[in-house]
Short mmCIF file of C-alpha atoms and ligand atoms in Angstrom, two decimals:
data_model
loop_
_atom_site.label_atom_id
_atom_site.label_comp_id
_atom_site.label_asym_id
_atom_site.label_seq_id
_atom_site.Cartn_x
_atom_site.Cartn_y
_atom_site.Cartn_z
CA MET A 1 -65.82 28.55 -51.96
CA SER A 2 -64.41 27.96 -48.55
CA LEU A 3 -64.28 30.78 -46.04
CA LEU A 4 -60.51 30.44 -45.92
CA ALA A 5 -60.27 30.88 -49.66
CA ILE A 6 -62.43 33.98 -49.61
CA GLY A 7 -60.44 35.35 -46.68
CA ALA A 8 -57.23 34.78 -48.62
CA LEU A 9 -58.62 36.63 -51.63
CA LEU A 10 -59.70 39.52 -49.45
CA SER A 11 -56.25 39.73 -47.90
CA LEU A 12 -54.66 39.70 -51.34
CA GLY A 13 -56.99 42.44 -52.44
CA ALA A 14 -56.12 44.50 -49.41
CA ALA A 15 -52.40 43.99 -49.97
CA CYS A 16 -52.64 45.23 -53.58
CA VAL A 17 -54.27 48.52 -52.63
CA HIS A 18 -52.41 49.29 -49.43
CA ALA A 19 -52.96 53.00 -49.88
CA GLN A 20 -56.64 52.44 -49.03
CA ALA A 21 -58.21 50.67 -46.10
CA PRO A 22 -60.65 47.88 -47.05
CA LEU A 23 -64.34 47.87 -46.25
CA TYR A 24 -64.67 47.46 -42.46
CA GLY A 25 -60.95 48.10 -42.06
CA GLN A 26 -59.54 50.68 -39.70
CA CYS A 27 -58.90 54.05 -41.35
CA GLY A 28 -57.97 56.31 -38.49
CA GLY A 29 -57.75 56.97 -34.79
CA ILE A 30 -55.10 57.93 -32.28
CA GLY A 31 -51.99 55.87 -32.84
CA TRP A 32 -53.10 54.67 -36.28
CA SER A 33 -50.43 54.97 -38.95
CA GLY A 34 -52.10 52.95 -41.71
CA ALA A 35 -54.31 54.01 -44.59
CA THR A 36 -56.75 56.83 -43.92
CA THR A 37 -58.75 56.62 -47.11
CA CYS A 38 -61.29 53.91 -47.80
CA ALA A 39 -61.88 51.50 -50.63
CA SER A 40 -64.35 52.66 -53.23
CA GLY A 41 -67.95 52.49 -52.05
CA SER A 42 -67.05 53.02 -48.41
CA ALA A 43 -66.37 56.03 -46.23
CA CYS A 44 -64.19 56.55 -43.19
CA VAL A 45 -66.49 57.01 -40.19
CA VAL A 46 -65.22 58.03 -36.75
CA SER A 47 -66.37 55.57 -34.10
CA ASN A 48 -64.38 57.20 -31.31
CA PRO A 49 -61.11 59.12 -31.10
CA TYR A 50 -59.20 55.85 -31.20
CA TYR A 51 -60.96 54.09 -34.02
CA SER A 52 -62.36 55.03 -37.39
CA GLN A 53 -63.66 52.39 -39.74
CA CYS A 54 -64.50 52.13 -43.43
CA LEU A 55 -68.24 51.65 -43.66
CA PRO A 56 -70.44 51.18 -46.71
CA GLY A 57 -71.48 54.42 -48.35
CA ALA A 58 -70.01 57.14 -50.55
CA ALA A 59 -66.91 58.83 -49.29
CA SER A 60 -67.22 62.51 -48.61
CA PRO A 61 -64.19 64.71 -49.40
CA SER A 62 -63.51 65.54 -45.77
CA SER A 63 -64.06 62.09 -44.35
CA SER A 64 -60.43 61.06 -44.14
CA SER A 65 -59.30 64.27 -42.54
CA SER A 66 -61.79 63.82 -39.73
CA ALA A 67 -60.46 60.39 -38.96
CA ASN A 68 -57.87 61.56 -36.46
CA PRO A 69 -59.73 63.94 -34.16
CA VAL A 70 -58.04 65.55 -31.20
CA PRO A 71 -59.16 63.72 -28.06
CA THR A 72 -59.83 66.77 -25.96
CA SER A 73 -63.01 65.96 -24.10
CA THR A 74 -63.76 62.31 -24.69
CA ALA A 75 -64.37 61.60 -21.06
CA THR A 76 -67.22 64.03 -20.73
CA LYS A 77 -68.59 63.83 -24.23
CA PRO A 78 -72.37 63.25 -24.21
CA ALA A 79 -73.89 60.19 -25.82
CA THR A 80 -73.71 60.20 -29.55
CA SER A 81 -75.26 58.02 -32.17
CA ALA A 82 -72.21 57.72 -34.35
CA PRO A 83 -72.00 56.46 -36.93
CA ALA A 84 -75.03 58.01 -38.53
CA THR A 85 -75.15 55.46 -41.32
CA THR A 86 -77.09 52.28 -40.78
CA VAL A 87 -74.45 49.61 -40.72
CA ALA A 88 -74.81 46.59 -42.88
CA PRO A 89 -72.97 43.55 -41.54
CA PRO A 90 -69.89 42.51 -43.46
CA THR A 91 -71.23 40.02 -45.94
CA ALA A 92 -68.05 39.14 -47.76
CA THR A 93 -67.28 35.91 -45.96
CA CYS A 94 -70.75 34.56 -45.39
CA SER A 95 -74.17 35.20 -46.77
CA ALA A 96 -75.76 31.92 -45.80
CA SER A 97 -77.53 32.68 -42.57
CA LEU A 98 -77.86 36.44 -42.41
CA THR A 99 -81.07 37.24 -40.62
CA LYS A 100 -80.24 40.39 -38.72
CA ARG A 101 -78.64 43.73 -39.49
CA ALA A 102 -76.05 45.43 -37.37
CA THR A 103 -77.42 48.67 -35.98
CA GLY A 104 -74.14 50.02 -34.63
CA LYS A 105 -75.69 49.78 -31.20
CA LEU A 106 -75.02 47.06 -28.63
CA SER A 107 -78.04 45.82 -26.70
CA HIS A 108 -76.24 44.87 -23.46
CA VAL A 109 -73.45 46.94 -21.95
CA GLY A 110 -72.43 46.60 -18.34
CA VAL A 111 -70.01 46.00 -15.51
CA ASN A 112 -69.22 42.98 -13.33
CA ILE A 113 -70.16 43.55 -9.69
CA ALA A 114 -67.77 41.18 -7.94
CA GLY A 115 -67.80 39.99 -4.34
CA PHE A 116 -69.89 36.82 -3.98
CA ASP A 117 -67.15 35.08 -6.01
CA PHE A 118 -64.32 36.20 -3.71
CA GLY A 119 -62.32 33.23 -2.52
CA CYS A 120 -63.03 31.22 -5.69
CA ASN A 121 -59.92 29.81 -7.33
CA SER A 122 -59.56 28.69 -10.91
CA ASP A 123 -59.72 25.03 -9.81
CA GLY A 124 -63.30 25.68 -8.71
CA SER A 125 -62.50 25.68 -5.04
CA CYS A 126 -64.41 28.33 -3.14
CA THR A 127 -65.77 28.55 0.37
CA ALA A 128 -69.14 29.94 1.37
CA SER A 129 -67.41 31.99 4.06
CA GLY A 130 -65.06 33.52 1.47
CA ALA A 131 -67.94 35.17 -0.36
CA TRP A 132 -68.16 38.90 0.41
CA PRO A 133 -71.48 40.44 -0.59
CA PRO A 134 -70.87 43.80 -2.31
CA LEU A 135 -73.60 45.52 -0.33
CA LEU A 136 -73.38 47.94 2.58
CA LYS A 137 -75.73 45.84 4.71
CA TYR A 138 -73.18 43.01 4.64
CA TYR A 139 -70.22 45.34 5.29
CA GLY A 140 -69.21 45.34 1.64
CA HIS A 141 -68.85 48.19 -0.83
CA ASP A 142 -71.99 49.97 -2.00
CA GLY A 143 -72.70 47.74 -4.99
CA GLU A 144 -76.26 49.03 -5.07
CA GLY A 145 -75.08 52.65 -5.31
CA GLN A 146 -72.48 51.67 -7.91
CA MET A 147 -75.13 50.06 -10.12
CA GLN A 148 -77.50 53.03 -9.78
CA HIS A 149 -74.67 55.37 -10.75
CA PHE A 150 -73.65 53.19 -13.69
CA VAL A 151 -77.21 53.18 -15.03
CA ASN A 152 -78.17 56.77 -14.30
CA ASP A 153 -74.93 58.58 -15.09
CA ASP A 154 -73.18 56.30 -17.58
CA GLY A 155 -75.97 54.60 -19.53
CA PHE A 156 -75.06 51.00 -18.63
CA ASN A 157 -77.93 48.50 -18.71
CA THR A 158 -76.45 45.15 -17.61
CA PHE A 159 -74.62 43.81 -14.57
CA ARG A 160 -72.95 40.45 -14.08
CA LEU A 161 -73.12 39.17 -10.53
CA PRO A 162 -70.53 36.40 -10.00
CA VAL A 163 -71.19 33.91 -7.21
CA GLY A 164 -69.44 30.73 -6.12
CA TRP A 165 -71.37 27.47 -6.31
CA GLN A 166 -70.18 26.76 -2.76
CA PHE A 167 -71.96 29.86 -1.46
CA LEU A 168 -75.24 28.79 -3.04
CA THR A 169 -75.12 25.32 -1.44
CA ASN A 170 -73.26 26.40 1.73
CA ASP A 171 -70.22 24.31 0.77
CA ALA A 172 -72.10 21.09 -0.06
CA MET A 173 -71.08 19.42 -3.33
CA SER A 174 -74.72 19.15 -4.25
CA GLY A 175 -77.36 20.77 -6.38
CA THR A 176 -79.56 21.57 -3.40
CA ILE A 177 -79.67 25.32 -2.87
CA ASN A 178 -79.29 26.70 0.64
CA GLN A 179 -82.22 29.13 0.71
CA THR A 180 -80.64 31.30 3.44
CA ASN A 181 -77.61 31.92 1.27
CA LEU A 182 -79.64 32.34 -1.92
CA ALA A 183 -81.69 35.03 -0.15
CA ILE A 184 -78.47 36.93 0.61
CA TYR A 185 -77.31 36.70 -3.00
CA ASP A 186 -80.80 37.70 -4.07
CA ASP A 187 -80.35 41.00 -2.24
CA LEU A 188 -77.75 41.86 -4.88
CA VAL A 189 -79.89 40.52 -7.72
CA GLN A 190 -82.83 42.64 -6.56
CA ALA A 191 -80.61 45.73 -6.20
CA CYS A 192 -79.60 45.13 -9.80
CA LEU A 193 -83.14 44.51 -11.05
CA ASN A 194 -84.33 47.67 -9.28
CA THR A 195 -82.13 49.76 -11.58
CA GLY A 196 -84.03 48.37 -14.56
CA ALA A 197 -80.91 46.59 -15.81
CA SER A 198 -80.47 43.02 -16.98
CA CYS A 199 -78.75 40.93 -14.31
CA ILE A 200 -76.51 37.98 -15.12
CA VAL A 201 -76.38 35.21 -12.52
CA ASP A 202 -72.84 33.89 -13.06
CA VAL A 203 -71.76 30.66 -11.36
CA HIS A 204 -68.04 31.41 -11.04
CA ASN A 205 -66.57 27.91 -10.82
CA TYR A 206 -64.43 27.25 -13.92
CA ALA A 207 -66.44 24.08 -14.77
CA ARG A 208 -65.38 22.58 -11.45
CA PHE A 209 -66.24 22.02 -7.81
CA ASN A 210 -63.19 21.85 -5.54
CA GLY A 211 -60.86 20.78 -8.32
CA GLU A 212 -63.13 18.20 -9.96
CA ILE A 213 -64.64 18.78 -13.39
CA ILE A 214 -68.41 18.66 -13.82
CA GLY A 215 -69.49 15.55 -15.72
CA GLN A 216 -65.87 14.42 -16.11
CA GLY A 217 -64.94 13.07 -12.70
CA GLY A 218 -66.54 15.73 -10.54
CA PRO A 219 -70.20 16.49 -9.81
CA SER A 220 -72.52 14.69 -12.21
CA ASN A 221 -74.54 16.51 -14.85
CA ASP A 222 -77.62 15.70 -12.75
CA VAL A 223 -76.15 17.53 -9.76
CA PHE A 224 -75.22 20.50 -11.96
CA ALA A 225 -78.71 20.48 -13.47
CA ALA A 226 -80.24 20.46 -9.98
CA LEU A 227 -78.21 23.53 -9.04
CA TRP A 228 -79.48 25.38 -12.10
CA SER A 229 -83.02 24.17 -11.57
CA GLY A 230 -82.91 25.68 -8.08
CA ILE A 231 -81.61 29.02 -9.34
CA ALA A 232 -84.01 29.15 -12.29
CA THR A 233 -86.99 28.29 -10.11
CA LYS A 234 -86.33 31.44 -8.11
CA TYR A 235 -86.10 33.63 -11.23
CA ALA A 236 -88.52 31.80 -13.51
CA SER A 237 -90.81 34.82 -13.80
CA THR A 238 -88.09 37.49 -13.80
CA PRO A 239 -87.46 38.37 -17.45
CA ASN A 240 -84.38 40.56 -16.82
CA VAL A 241 -82.36 37.77 -15.25
CA ILE A 242 -79.81 36.16 -17.59
CA PHE A 243 -78.43 32.76 -16.66
CA GLY A 244 -74.63 32.49 -16.99
CA VAL A 245 -74.15 28.74 -16.91
CA MET A 246 -70.47 28.78 -15.90
CA ASN A 247 -67.55 31.17 -15.66
CA GLU A 248 -64.45 30.27 -17.67
CA PRO A 249 -64.22 26.53 -18.18
CA HIS A 250 -60.60 25.65 -18.88
CA ASP A 251 -58.54 22.52 -19.49
CA VAL A 252 -61.75 20.56 -19.85
CA PRO A 253 -60.55 17.35 -21.52
CA ASP A 254 -63.64 16.49 -23.58
CA ILE A 255 -65.46 19.44 -25.13
CA ASN A 256 -68.37 17.29 -26.29
CA MET A 257 -68.91 15.96 -22.78
CA TRP A 258 -68.77 19.56 -21.55
CA ALA A 259 -71.47 20.45 -24.08
CA ASP A 260 -73.57 17.67 -22.50
CA SER A 261 -73.13 19.32 -19.09
CA VAL A 262 -74.18 22.68 -20.55
CA GLN A 263 -77.17 20.99 -22.17
CA ALA A 264 -78.18 19.56 -18.79
CA ALA A 265 -78.14 23.06 -17.31
CA VAL A 266 -80.13 24.56 -20.19
CA THR A 267 -82.77 21.83 -19.99
CA ALA A 268 -83.06 22.29 -16.22
CA ILE A 269 -83.42 26.07 -16.51
CA ARG A 270 -86.14 25.84 -19.15
CA LYS A 271 -88.00 23.04 -17.33
CA ALA A 272 -87.98 25.14 -14.14
CA GLY A 273 -90.22 27.60 -16.03
CA ALA A 274 -87.60 30.11 -17.12
CA THR A 275 -88.64 29.75 -20.72
CA THR A 276 -87.83 33.17 -22.16
CA GLN A 277 -84.65 34.42 -20.50
CA LEU A 278 -81.26 34.47 -22.16
CA ILE A 279 -78.85 31.66 -21.23
CA LEU A 280 -75.08 32.06 -21.74
CA LEU A 281 -73.17 29.01 -23.02
CA PRO A 282 -69.44 28.95 -22.14
CA GLY A 283 -66.68 27.25 -24.13
CA ASN A 284 -63.27 25.90 -23.15
CA ASN A 285 -59.96 27.79 -22.67
CA TRP A 286 -61.35 30.36 -20.20
CA THR A 287 -64.20 31.11 -22.65
CA SER A 288 -61.62 32.62 -24.97
CA ALA A 289 -63.24 34.52 -27.82
CA GLN A 290 -60.09 33.86 -29.81
CA THR A 291 -60.20 30.06 -29.72
CA PHE A 292 -63.98 29.54 -29.41
CA VAL A 293 -64.13 28.40 -33.02
CA SER A 294 -60.63 26.98 -33.57
CA ASN A 295 -60.53 24.89 -30.41
CA GLY A 296 -63.85 23.16 -31.03
CA SER A 297 -66.10 24.91 -28.50
CA ALA A 298 -68.27 26.41 -31.23
CA ASP A 299 -69.01 23.12 -32.94
CA ALA A 300 -69.75 21.36 -29.65
CA LEU A 301 -71.91 24.08 -28.10
CA LYS A 302 -73.93 24.88 -31.21
CA LYS A 303 -75.69 21.55 -30.65
CA VAL A 304 -77.10 22.67 -27.29
CA VAL A 305 -80.83 23.32 -27.66
CA ASN A 306 -83.96 24.25 -25.76
CA PRO A 307 -86.43 21.49 -24.95
CA ASP A 308 -88.38 22.44 -28.11
CA GLY A 309 -85.27 21.92 -30.23
CA SER A 310 -84.74 25.62 -30.92
CA THR A 311 -81.74 27.74 -29.96
CA THR A 312 -83.79 30.83 -29.09
CA GLY A 313 -82.14 32.78 -26.29
CA LEU A 314 -79.04 30.56 -26.23
CA ILE A 315 -76.09 32.96 -26.52
CA PHE A 316 -72.40 32.01 -26.52
CA ASP A 317 -70.42 33.43 -23.62
CA VAL A 318 -66.94 34.72 -24.51
CA HIS A 319 -64.23 36.57 -22.62
CA LYS A 320 -61.24 38.48 -23.90
CA TYR A 321 -58.60 40.67 -22.33
CA LEU A 322 -56.18 42.90 -24.16
CA ASP A 323 -52.89 42.47 -22.28
CA SER A 324 -49.75 40.71 -23.50
CA ASP A 325 -50.60 37.30 -22.06
CA ASN A 326 -54.38 37.68 -22.40
CA SER A 327 -54.78 37.18 -18.66
CA GLY A 328 -56.42 40.41 -17.62
CA THR A 329 -53.78 40.97 -14.96
CA ASN A 330 -51.56 43.59 -16.62
CA ALA A 331 -52.11 47.33 -16.62
CA GLU A 332 -51.01 47.80 -20.23
CA CYS A 333 -52.92 46.61 -23.29
CA VAL A 334 -51.27 45.44 -26.52
CA THR A 335 -54.12 44.46 -28.86
CA ASN A 336 -57.68 45.33 -29.82
CA ASN A 337 -58.30 41.62 -30.55
CA ILE A 338 -60.12 42.42 -33.77
CA ALA A 339 -58.08 40.47 -36.32
CA ASP A 340 -57.31 37.52 -34.03
CA ALA A 341 -60.58 37.13 -32.18
CA TRP A 342 -63.58 39.31 -32.96
CA GLU A 343 -63.48 39.18 -36.74
CA PRO A 344 -63.22 35.37 -37.09
CA LEU A 345 -65.80 34.92 -34.35
CA ALA A 346 -68.20 37.37 -36.02
CA ASN A 347 -67.86 35.49 -39.28
CA TRP A 348 -68.61 32.14 -37.65
CA LEU A 349 -71.58 33.53 -35.72
CA ARG A 350 -73.05 35.07 -38.86
CA CYS A 351 -72.61 31.90 -40.87
CA ASN A 352 -74.29 29.91 -38.13
CA GLY A 353 -77.05 32.39 -37.34
CA ARG A 354 -75.93 32.78 -33.72
CA GLN A 355 -74.86 35.49 -31.28
CA ALA A 356 -72.25 35.91 -28.54
CA PHE A 357 -71.89 38.09 -25.46
CA ASN A 358 -68.49 39.31 -24.20
CA THR A 359 -69.16 39.09 -20.46
CA GLU A 360 -65.62 39.88 -19.32
CA THR A 361 -63.19 42.35 -20.80
CA GLY A 362 -61.17 45.25 -19.48
CA GLY A 363 -57.73 46.58 -18.78
CA GLY A 364 -55.71 48.94 -16.66
CA ASN A 365 -56.57 52.59 -16.31
CA THR A 366 -53.87 53.41 -18.85
CA ALA A 367 -53.60 55.15 -22.21
CA SER A 368 -52.85 51.87 -24.02
CA CYS A 369 -55.99 50.22 -22.67
CA ALA A 370 -58.07 53.27 -23.52
CA GLN A 371 -56.81 53.05 -27.09
CA TYR A 372 -57.27 49.32 -27.63
CA LEU A 373 -60.44 48.80 -25.62
CA CYS A 374 -62.16 51.70 -27.40
CA GLN A 375 -61.22 50.02 -30.69
CA GLN A 376 -62.54 46.65 -29.56
CA ILE A 377 -65.82 48.15 -28.39
CA ALA A 378 -66.27 50.12 -31.60
CA TYR A 379 -65.76 46.92 -33.60
CA GLN A 380 -68.28 45.04 -31.49
CA ALA A 381 -70.81 47.82 -31.99
CA GLN A 382 -70.29 47.73 -35.76
CA ASN A 383 -71.08 44.01 -35.55
CA SER A 384 -74.04 44.26 -33.23
CA ASP A 385 -75.97 41.77 -35.34
CA VAL A 386 -73.81 39.02 -33.78
CA PHE A 387 -72.52 40.63 -30.57
CA LEU A 388 -74.96 41.51 -27.77
CA GLY A 389 -72.40 43.64 -25.98
CA TYR A 390 -69.75 43.60 -23.30
CA VAL A 391 -69.43 43.58 -19.51
CA GLY A 392 -66.35 45.20 -17.99
CA TRP A 393 -64.27 43.51 -15.29
CA ALA A 394 -64.77 44.75 -12.60
CA ALA A 395 -66.41 46.86 -9.90
CA GLY A 396 -68.15 45.72 -6.71
CA ASN A 397 -65.90 44.86 -3.80
CA PHE A 398 -62.54 45.36 -5.47
CA ASP A 399 -60.18 47.85 -3.95
CA PRO A 400 -59.80 50.91 -6.18
CA SER A 401 -56.07 50.07 -6.37
CA TYR A 402 -56.84 46.76 -8.16
CA VAL A 403 -55.13 46.87 -11.55
CA LEU A 404 -58.39 46.33 -13.49
CA SER A 405 -60.54 48.38 -11.13
CA GLU A 406 -63.75 49.84 -12.53
CA VAL A 407 -64.87 50.77 -9.03
CA PRO A 408 -66.32 54.29 -8.99
CA THR A 409 -65.48 56.45 -5.98
CA ASN A 410 -68.19 58.20 -4.07
CA THR A 411 -67.95 61.55 -2.35
CA GLY A 412 -71.18 62.92 -1.04
CA SER A 413 -73.68 62.29 -3.80
CA THR A 414 -71.07 62.40 -6.57
CA TRP A 415 -69.62 59.30 -8.18
CA THR A 416 -66.37 59.47 -10.12
CA ASP A 417 -65.50 56.77 -12.64
CA THR A 418 -62.11 55.28 -13.38
CA SER A 419 -60.43 56.62 -16.49
CA LEU A 420 -61.10 53.48 -18.56
CA VAL A 421 -64.81 53.54 -17.72
CA LYS A 422 -64.90 57.19 -18.72
CA ALA A 423 -62.88 56.76 -21.92
CA CYS A 424 -64.35 53.55 -23.32
CA LEU A 425 -66.71 51.43 -21.28
CA ALA A 426 -69.48 53.86 -20.37
CA PRO A 427 -72.03 54.08 -23.19
CA VAL A 428 -72.09 57.87 -22.77
CA SER A 429 -68.40 57.96 -23.69
CA GLY A 430 -69.34 57.29 -27.28
CA SER A 431 -67.10 54.25 -27.81
CA GLN A 432 -70.25 52.71 -29.07
CA SER A 433 -73.51 54.40 -29.66
CA GLY A 434 -75.12 53.61 -26.34
CA SER A 435 -77.57 50.97 -25.36
CA THR A 436 -80.15 52.57 -23.17
CA SER A 437 -81.23 55.67 -25.00
C1 NAG B 501 -77.75 27.22 5.14
O1 NAG B 501 -76.61 28.07 5.34
C2 NAG B 501 -76.55 28.63 6.65
C3 NAG B 501 -75.35 29.58 6.63
O2 NAG B 501 -75.65 30.71 5.84
C4 NAG B 501 -76.43 27.55 7.67
O3 NAG B 501 -76.39 28.13 8.97
C5 NAG B 501 -77.59 26.62 7.56
O4 NAG B 501 -77.44 25.53 8.44
C6 NAG B 501 -77.73 26.07 6.13
N1 NAG B 501 -78.97 25.35 6.00
C7 NAG B 501 -78.99 24.08 5.62
C8 NAG B 501 -80.33 23.46 5.52
O5 NAG B 501 -77.98 23.47 5.37
C1 NAG B 502 -56.33 29.88 -25.30
O1 NAG B 502 -56.59 31.15 -25.85
C2 NAG B 502 -55.47 31.99 -25.96
C3 NAG B 502 -55.95 33.30 -26.53
O2 NAG B 502 -57.14 33.71 -25.96
C4 NAG B 502 -54.43 31.36 -26.81
O3 NAG B 502 -53.28 32.17 -26.85
C5 NAG B 502 -54.09 29.99 -26.31
O4 NAG B 502 -53.21 29.34 -27.18
C6 NAG B 502 -55.35 29.16 -26.16
N1 NAG B 502 -55.03 27.86 -25.59
C7 NAG B 502 -55.53 26.75 -26.08
C8 NAG B 502 -55.16 25.53 -25.35
O5 NAG B 502 -56.28 26.72 -27.05
C1 NAG B 503 -58.09 22.36 -27.87
O1 NAG B 503 -56.98 22.58 -27.02
C2 NAG B 503 -56.46 21.44 -26.38
C3 NAG B 503 -55.32 21.83 -25.50
O2 NAG B 503 -55.82 22.35 -24.32
C4 NAG B 503 -56.02 20.42 -27.40
O3 NAG B 503 -55.58 19.26 -26.74
C5 NAG B 503 -57.18 20.11 -28.31
O4 NAG B 503 -56.74 19.24 -29.32
C6 NAG B 503 -57.75 21.35 -28.93
N1 NAG B 503 -58.92 21.00 -29.71
C7 NAG B 503 -59.14 21.45 -30.93
C8 NAG B 503 -60.39 20.96 -31.61
O5 NAG B 503 -58.37 22.21 -31.49
#
């Protein structure tokens, strides 16, 4: 039976018993007005104050009444391991390639530390001089202190470190790394590594160099491969570095040719000796999680392989914001993305035995974003067999007044997080069950 047919049956089933939420459906949380009891064989489990979900297991009499807790002290709540039940992945739509079980716990949870990407535009134009290292020694913000705080106080374990291609080559449209500039960027990478976290090297160029698309009129795949060979050579024996092949490709005319460019980068990274690290593979449409499957990125990128033919360590890179135009520029959030993006993506990943990493998400420091982002994160954690985790956008050199700021403020030795970091993003907040315990 086709997935669509099964999905249709499930929807029908849900519609017939609207008094009860279906397995894996939402059954409570602040702002939830739908069913608060769960289909037979499942129980309503609180993930966080904003999201309760029907999970496999016998319902207990009090389970539905606990689904709408009063959110008194979420921000300071210590790490929890909710839900207590071991979570089995939803199997209804695919049983073909299940190899892992969801643990309810995301392996990689972090924050973007922006600055080296400043001056990059979405046409891939950046200037080396526009890069602003988020480190005190280069007159930036204290990115090192931010990362230490995020690890030690909040339980984060991953940072994404965006950098413009132009900075790495000192403005040359070439794959030859400028070692002076790489050493400056490496100061941030080392500050990240020193916290014990995983550190994503993210080339923040939108599949382009100064307006021209890689492999499709712009720099050749060989040039792109040389760039990645140079980066991977430096980090070949650093297991905690993750290679983010490209930030947010968009309007790339030929997705299969783009997959060839990604393949060139993967081959170069592995041949440089970085044989074990994770590599993030980005699709079209700004790496939209919502259209990764429907717009053809999934089918094109699933063919990208390691030199040995395997796909070990090759993780799909997806972004998703929660505002009305999905741009990540508005303070208010309007969706948790579950039905439109995360659920169909999870099904595809499971059926294909693959995983994805949500390396950009976030919202304003508002009540609506706290509600929806907490729901999104809880869903990702329930599906941790296919989702590695999420990385919030953004801290680093942003001004604290930036609409999506996750920049913590520092007074004396005390760091204070933004409200969204406190409510949802920080693993200690309990939106998911933590990643570093
Ligand atoms: C590398 O970049 C620096 C600027 O950071 C520049 O002064 C230097 O000439 C560049 N080196 C090469 C070999 O291009
Ligand atoms: C890109 O993704 C967004 C949602 O993330 C969607 O609304 C839009 O239609 C997509 N555009 C294309 C060209 O697929
Ligand atoms: C993806 O979106 C583009 C529009 O940007 C469209 O031209 C193309 O046909 C879509 N591809 C698929 C497979 O849906």
